[in-house]
Amino acid sequence: MKKLMMALISGAAAVTLAGSAHANDVSDIYLGVGSASSEYWAAYIEGAKAVAKSLGKDVKVIPSEFDGQKLLEQFGAVLAAGCEDCVVTVDPASNAFTKAMIERTDAAGAKYVNLWNRPDEIHPWDTAPNTWVANISFDGVDSGYQNAMALCNALGGKGNIVALNGIPDNPPAKQRIAGLHKALEECPGLKLLDTQVGNWDQTQGQSITRAWLAKYGDQLNGIFSANDGMALGAVAALREKGLAGKIPVTGSDGSSDVIRLIEKGDMLSTMYIDGYVQGAYAVALASAAVKGDIKIDELKQDQRDFFLSQTLVTKDNAASVLNATKDASKFSYDALKANFWAASVGQIPAGANK
C-alpha cells in the first residue's frame, strides 16, 4: 500500500511538473525600436502594451535611433545577467546586427521576435530555433511598386522622377527601391533621373530635394520616397519653392502627418503599415512561446517568417485610414490567441532580404 501511495504521489508530481513546463509566466518584455518618437514606433509600442497589460506586465523600451551597434550594446547589458522567460522583440536597425542580437537573446534564455531586418541566409527555423520564434515584416516590394504606379498614373505614364532611399543595408529600403524598378518596367514613360540615400531622415530628404530642384528645375516631375520621413522633407523643400502639390510625392509608413498632406493634395500616396498590429502580434507570439501556448518546433515556416497586411493610402481613402481607431480589448493576449497569424498575408519569399 505504501508503495502504491508513493507511486501515486510521484505520478501527480510528474504531471504537475509537466504542466508547469507548458505554463511559464512571462517575466519581462523588452522592445528594441528604431525611435520612440516616431509615430509608427509609438503605435508599435502601444500595440505591444495592449498585450502586455492583458498579461499583467509592462514593456521596457530600448530605442536605437537606427544605430544597430548602440542597440546591441544596450541589449547586451540587459541580457548579460540572463533573462529567462523574457519576451524580446527587436528591429536590429540593419542586417549586420540581426544574428548577434539573436545569439545574445538565446544565451539569456528569452524568446525573440525579429522585425524588418533579417539577412536572407538565416531564418527562425535554422538559427537559434528554440529562441527565435518569428520574423515579422511588411512587403517592401509591394509598397514600392504600388506607390510608383500611383506616381505613373498621376503623371499620365510619362515624366522625370527621382528617388529617396533609406539605409542601404536595410531590407525595407532595398525592397521598396526594387518595387520602384518593377513599376518602371511597366511604366516605361517614367525616367528615373537619380536615386539618393536619405537614411530615412526628414532633414536629409529636404536637403537632397533642394539639390535636385536646383539641378533639374522644371525637368523634375515627381518624387518617390521610400518612407514618410524623407517624403516630409521633400515636401518642405517643394514648399520653399511654391511647388508643394504641383510635383507629386509618395511615401511609405502611413504617418498621420503624411495622410493629412495627401488629403490636402500636397502628397500623392503612402503605404500604411500598422505598427500597432505588428507590436501586438510580435509580443503575443513570443509570449505564447514562453507560456507554452505554441510549440515552436511544430510551427510551419509561413508561421515563423511572414508579412503583415498593408494599405495604399491615396486621397480616396485617406480620411477613413486617418480616422480609424484601435480597440485595445481586441488586442489582449487571449483575443489574439484565437489566431496568432490573423494579420499575416503569407510567407516572406526567398530572396526578399538580399
Coordinates of C-alpha atoms in Angstrom, one line a residue:
M1 CA 0.0 0.0 0.0
K2 CA 2.9 2.3 0.9
K3 CA 4.5 1.7 -2.5
L4 CA 1.2 2.4 -4.2
M5 CA 0.8 5.7 -2.4
M6 CA 4.4 6.7 -3.2
A7 CA 3.8 5.9 -6.9
L8 CA 0.6 8.0 -6.9
I9 CA 2.4 10.9 -5.3
S10 CA 5.3 10.6 -7.7
G11 CA 2.9 10.4 -10.7
A12 CA 1.0 13.5 -9.5
A13 CA 4.2 15.4 -9.1
A14 CA 5.3 14.5 -12.6
V15 CA 2.0 15.7 -14.0
T16 CA 2.4 19.0 -12.1
L17 CA 5.9 19.5 -13.3
A18 CA 4.9 18.6 -16.9
G19 CA 2.0 21.1 -16.7
S20 CA 4.2 23.9 -15.3
A21 CA 6.7 23.4 -18.1
H22 CA 4.0 24.4 -20.5
A23 CA 2.6 27.3 -18.4
N24 CA 5.5 29.5 -17.7
D25 CA 4.8 33.1 -16.9
V26 CA 6.4 35.9 -18.9
S27 CA 9.0 37.6 -16.8
D28 CA 9.9 40.9 -18.6
I29 CA 9.0 42.3 -22.0
Y30 CA 11.7 44.3 -24.0
L31 CA 11.1 46.2 -27.2
G32 CA 14.0 47.3 -29.4
V33 CA 12.6 50.0 -31.6
G34 CA 14.1 52.4 -34.1
S35 CA 12.9 55.6 -32.4
A36 CA 10.5 56.1 -29.5
S37 CA 9.5 59.5 -31.0
S38 CA 8.4 58.0 -34.4
E39 CA 4.7 57.8 -34.9
Y40 CA 5.0 54.3 -36.4
W41 CA 7.1 53.1 -33.4
A42 CA 4.9 54.8 -30.9
A43 CA 2.0 52.8 -32.4
Y44 CA 4.1 49.7 -32.2
I45 CA 4.8 50.3 -28.5
E46 CA 1.1 50.9 -27.8
G47 CA 0.1 47.6 -29.5
A48 CA 2.8 45.8 -27.5
K49 CA 1.5 47.4 -24.3
A50 CA -2.1 46.2 -25.1
V51 CA -0.9 42.6 -25.0
A52 CA 1.5 43.2 -22.1
K53 CA -1.2 44.8 -20.0
S54 CA -3.5 41.8 -20.5
L55 CA -0.7 39.6 -19.1
G56 CA -0.2 41.9 -16.1
K57 CA 3.1 43.2 -17.5
D58 CA 4.6 46.5 -18.7
V59 CA 7.1 46.9 -21.5
K60 CA 10.6 48.2 -21.4
V61 CA 11.5 50.2 -24.5
I62 CA 15.1 50.5 -25.8
P63 CA 15.4 52.9 -28.8
S64 CA 18.3 52.5 -31.2
E65 CA 17.8 55.7 -33.2
F66 CA 18.6 53.4 -36.1
D67 CA 22.1 52.7 -34.7
G68 CA 22.5 48.9 -34.6
Q69 CA 25.7 48.9 -32.6
K70 CA 24.1 51.1 -29.9
L71 CA 21.1 48.8 -29.7
L72 CA 23.4 45.7 -29.4
E73 CA 25.3 47.3 -26.6
Q74 CA 22.2 48.3 -24.7
F75 CA 20.6 44.9 -25.0
G76 CA 23.9 43.3 -24.2
A77 CA 23.9 45.0 -20.8
V78 CA 20.3 43.8 -20.2
L79 CA 20.8 40.2 -21.3
A80 CA 24.2 39.5 -19.9
A81 CA 22.8 38.6 -16.5
G82 CA 20.3 36.2 -18.0
C83 CA 16.6 36.9 -18.9
E84 CA 14.8 33.5 -18.5
D85 CA 11.3 33.6 -20.0
C86 CA 11.7 37.2 -21.1
V87 CA 10.0 38.4 -24.3
V88 CA 12.2 40.3 -26.7
T89 CA 11.1 41.9 -29.9
V90 CA 13.7 43.9 -31.9
D91 CA 14.3 45.8 -35.1
P92 CA 18.1 45.4 -35.3
A93 CA 18.4 48.5 -37.5
S94 CA 20.2 46.6 -40.2
N95 CA 21.0 43.1 -41.3
A96 CA 24.5 43.4 -39.8
F97 CA 23.3 43.1 -36.2
T98 CA 20.4 40.6 -36.5
K99 CA 22.4 37.4 -35.8
A100 CA 24.3 38.9 -32.9
M101 CA 21.1 40.1 -31.4
I102 CA 19.5 36.7 -31.6
E103 CA 22.6 35.0 -30.2
R104 CA 22.6 37.2 -27.1
T105 CA 18.9 36.6 -26.6
D106 CA 19.4 32.8 -27.0
A107 CA 22.2 32.8 -24.3
A108 CA 19.9 34.8 -21.9
G109 CA 17.0 32.2 -22.2
A110 CA 14.5 34.6 -23.6
K111 CA 12.1 34.2 -26.6
Y112 CA 12.7 36.5 -29.6
V113 CA 10.7 38.0 -32.4
N114 CA 12.6 39.9 -35.1
L115 CA 11.3 42.8 -37.1
W116 CA 12.1 44.1 -40.6
N117 CA 15.8 43.2 -40.8
R118 CA 16.5 39.5 -41.5
P119 CA 19.5 38.6 -43.6
D120 CA 18.3 36.3 -46.4
E121 CA 20.6 33.5 -45.4
I122 CA 19.2 33.0 -41.9
H123 CA 15.7 32.1 -40.7
P124 CA 13.9 31.4 -37.4
W125 CA 14.0 27.6 -38.1
D126 CA 17.7 27.3 -38.7
T127 CA 19.2 29.9 -36.3
A128 CA 18.6 29.5 -32.5
P129 CA 15.3 27.8 -33.5
N130 CA 14.1 27.4 -29.9
T131 CA 14.6 31.1 -29.2
W132 CA 13.8 32.9 -32.4
V133 CA 10.1 32.4 -32.6
A134 CA 9.3 34.5 -35.7
N135 CA 10.3 37.2 -38.1
I136 CA 7.6 39.8 -39.0
S137 CA 7.8 42.4 -41.7
F138 CA 5.8 44.2 -44.4
D139 CA 6.2 43.7 -48.1
G140 CA 8.5 46.5 -49.2
V141 CA 8.5 45.4 -52.9
D142 CA 4.7 45.8 -52.9
S143 CA 5.0 49.2 -51.2
G144 CA 7.5 50.5 -53.7
Y145 CA 5.6 49.1 -56.6
Q146 CA 2.1 50.4 -55.6
N147 CA 3.5 53.9 -54.8
A148 CA 5.5 54.1 -58.0
M149 CA 2.5 53.0 -60.1
A150 CA 0.4 55.7 -58.3
L151 CA 3.1 58.1 -59.5
C152 CA 3.0 56.7 -63.0
N153 CA -0.8 57.2 -63.2
A154 CA -0.7 60.7 -61.7
L155 CA 1.8 61.7 -64.4
G156 CA -0.1 60.2 -67.2
G157 CA 2.5 57.5 -67.7
K158 CA 5.4 59.7 -68.5
G159 CA 7.8 62.2 -66.8
N160 CA 11.1 62.5 -64.9
I161 CA 11.3 61.3 -61.3
V162 CA 13.9 61.0 -58.5
A163 CA 14.0 58.6 -55.6
L164 CA 14.9 58.9 -51.9
N165 CA 16.2 55.7 -50.4
G166 CA 16.6 54.6 -46.8
I167 CA 19.5 52.9 -45.0
P168 CA 21.4 50.9 -47.7
D169 CA 21.8 47.7 -45.7
N170 CA 18.1 47.7 -44.7
P171 CA 15.8 45.2 -46.3
P172 CA 12.8 47.5 -46.5
A173 CA 14.9 50.1 -48.3
K174 CA 16.2 47.5 -50.8
Q175 CA 12.7 46.1 -51.3
R176 CA 11.0 49.5 -51.8
I177 CA 13.5 50.5 -54.4
A178 CA 13.1 47.1 -56.1
G179 CA 9.4 47.8 -56.2
L180 CA 10.0 51.1 -57.8
H181 CA 12.1 49.4 -60.5
K182 CA 9.4 46.8 -61.1
A183 CA 7.0 49.7 -61.7
L184 CA 9.4 51.4 -64.0
E185 CA 9.5 48.3 -66.2
E186 CA 5.7 48.5 -66.5
C187 CA 5.7 52.3 -67.0
P188 CA 8.5 52.9 -69.4
G189 CA 7.5 56.5 -69.9
L190 CA 8.8 57.3 -66.4
K191 CA 12.5 58.2 -66.4
L192 CA 14.5 57.9 -63.1
L193 CA 16.9 60.8 -63.1
D194 CA 18.6 60.0 -59.8
T195 CA 18.5 58.0 -56.5
Q196 CA 20.0 59.3 -53.3
V197 CA 20.3 57.8 -49.8
G198 CA 18.4 59.8 -47.2
N199 CA 18.8 57.3 -44.4
W200 CA 15.0 57.5 -43.5
D201 CA 15.7 61.1 -42.3
Q202 CA 13.5 64.1 -42.9
T203 CA 16.3 66.7 -42.8
Q204 CA 18.3 64.7 -45.3
G205 CA 15.2 64.3 -47.5
Q206 CA 14.8 68.0 -47.5
S207 CA 18.4 68.9 -48.4
I208 CA 18.6 66.3 -51.1
T209 CA 15.4 67.6 -52.7
R210 CA 16.7 71.1 -52.6
A211 CA 19.7 70.0 -54.5
W212 CA 17.5 68.2 -57.1
L213 CA 15.4 71.3 -57.6
A214 CA 18.5 73.3 -58.2
K215 CA 19.9 70.7 -60.6
Y216 CA 16.8 69.7 -62.6
G217 CA 14.4 72.6 -62.2
D218 CA 11.3 72.3 -64.4
Q219 CA 12.5 68.9 -65.7
L220 CA 11.6 67.3 -62.3
N221 CA 8.0 65.9 -62.4
G222 CA 7.8 63.5 -59.4
I223 CA 9.5 62.3 -56.2
F224 CA 9.5 58.7 -54.9
S225 CA 10.4 58.4 -51.3
A226 CA 11.0 55.1 -49.6
N227 CA 9.5 56.4 -46.3
D228 CA 7.3 59.2 -44.9
G229 CA 10.1 60.9 -43.0
M230 CA 12.1 61.7 -46.2
A231 CA 8.9 62.5 -48.0
L232 CA 8.0 65.2 -45.5
G233 CA 11.5 66.6 -46.1
A234 CA 10.8 66.6 -49.8
V235 CA 7.5 68.4 -49.4
A236 CA 9.2 71.0 -47.2
A237 CA 11.7 71.7 -49.9
L238 CA 9.0 71.9 -52.5
R239 CA 7.0 74.3 -50.3
E240 CA 10.1 76.6 -50.2
K241 CA 9.8 77.0 -54.0
G242 CA 6.0 77.2 -54.1
L243 CA 5.8 73.7 -55.7
A244 CA 4.0 71.7 -52.9
G245 CA 1.1 69.9 -54.6
K246 CA 2.5 70.6 -58.1
I247 CA 5.1 67.9 -58.0
P248 CA 3.6 64.6 -56.7
V249 CA 5.4 62.9 -53.8
T250 CA 5.0 59.3 -52.5
G251 CA 6.0 57.9 -49.1
S252 CA 5.6 54.8 -47.1
D253 CA 4.6 54.1 -43.4
G254 CA 1.3 55.9 -43.3
S255 CA 2.1 58.6 -40.7
S256 CA -0.8 60.9 -39.9
D257 CA 1.1 63.9 -41.0
V258 CA 1.6 62.4 -44.4
I259 CA -2.0 61.3 -44.7
R260 CA -3.2 64.8 -43.9
L261 CA -0.9 66.1 -46.7
I262 CA -2.5 63.5 -49.0
E263 CA -6.0 64.8 -48.0
K264 CA -4.8 68.4 -48.7
G265 CA -3.2 67.4 -52.0
D266 CA 0.4 68.2 -51.1
M267 CA 1.3 64.5 -51.4
L268 CA 0.1 61.7 -53.7
S269 CA 0.3 58.5 -51.7
T270 CA 1.8 56.4 -48.9
M271 CA 1.7 52.8 -47.8
Y272 CA 0.1 52.5 -44.4
I273 CA 1.8 49.9 -42.2
D274 CA 0.1 49.2 -38.9
G275 CA 2.7 49.4 -36.2
Y276 CA 0.0 48.8 -33.5
V277 CA -0.9 45.4 -35.0
Q278 CA 2.7 44.5 -35.5
G279 CA 3.6 45.3 -31.9
A280 CA 0.6 43.3 -30.6
Y281 CA 1.3 40.2 -32.6
A282 CA 5.0 40.3 -32.0
V283 CA 4.6 40.3 -28.2
A284 CA 1.8 37.8 -28.3
L285 CA 3.8 35.3 -30.4
A286 CA 6.9 35.5 -28.2
S287 CA 4.6 35.3 -25.0
A288 CA 2.9 32.2 -26.4
A289 CA 6.2 30.5 -26.8
V290 CA 7.1 31.3 -23.2
K291 CA 3.7 30.2 -21.9
G292 CA 3.6 27.0 -24.0
D293 CA 0.6 28.0 -25.9
I294 CA 2.5 27.3 -29.1
K295 CA 5.2 24.8 -29.7
I296 CA 7.9 26.4 -31.7
D297 CA 9.2 23.2 -33.3
E298 CA 5.7 22.4 -34.6
L299 CA 5.2 25.7 -36.4
K300 CA 5.3 25.8 -40.2
Q301 CA 7.7 28.1 -41.9
D302 CA 5.0 30.5 -43.0
Q303 CA 4.1 30.9 -39.3
R304 CA 7.6 31.9 -38.5
D305 CA 8.6 34.3 -41.3
F306 CA 5.8 36.4 -42.7
F307 CA 4.5 39.7 -44.0
L308 CA 1.6 41.6 -42.4
S309 CA -1.1 43.3 -44.4
Q310 CA -0.7 46.9 -45.5
T311 CA -2.9 49.5 -47.3
L312 CA -2.0 52.0 -50.0
V313 CA -3.4 55.4 -49.0
T314 CA -4.5 58.0 -51.6
K315 CA -6.9 60.9 -51.5
D316 CA -9.7 58.4 -52.0
N317 CA -9.3 56.6 -48.7
A318 CA -7.1 59.0 -46.6
A319 CA -9.9 60.1 -44.3
S320 CA -11.0 56.6 -43.4
V321 CA -7.5 55.5 -42.7
L322 CA -6.8 58.6 -40.6
N323 CA -9.9 58.3 -38.5
A324 CA -9.6 54.6 -37.8
T325 CA -9.2 53.7 -34.1
K326 CA -7.9 50.7 -32.2
D327 CA -9.9 48.9 -29.5
A328 CA -7.3 47.6 -27.1
S329 CA -9.6 44.9 -25.8
K330 CA -9.4 43.3 -29.2
F331 CA -5.6 43.1 -28.8
S332 CA -5.4 41.3 -25.5
Y333 CA -3.4 38.1 -25.3
D334 CA -6.5 36.0 -25.1
A335 CA -8.1 37.7 -28.1
L336 CA -5.0 37.2 -30.3
K337 CA -4.6 33.6 -29.0
A338 CA -7.5 32.6 -31.2
N339 CA -5.3 33.1 -34.3
F340 CA -1.7 34.5 -33.9
W341 CA -1.5 34.8 -37.7
A342 CA -4.8 36.6 -38.4
A343 CA -3.0 39.6 -39.9
S344 CA -0.5 37.6 -41.9
V345 CA -0.6 37.8 -45.7
G346 CA 1.9 34.9 -46.3
Q347 CA 5.5 33.8 -46.0
I348 CA 8.3 36.2 -46.9
P349 CA 9.6 34.8 -50.3
A350 CA 13.2 33.6 -50.7
G351 CA 15.5 36.3 -51.9
A352 CA 13.3 39.2 -50.5
N353 CA 16.0 40.2 -48.0
K354 CA 19.0 40.2 -50.3

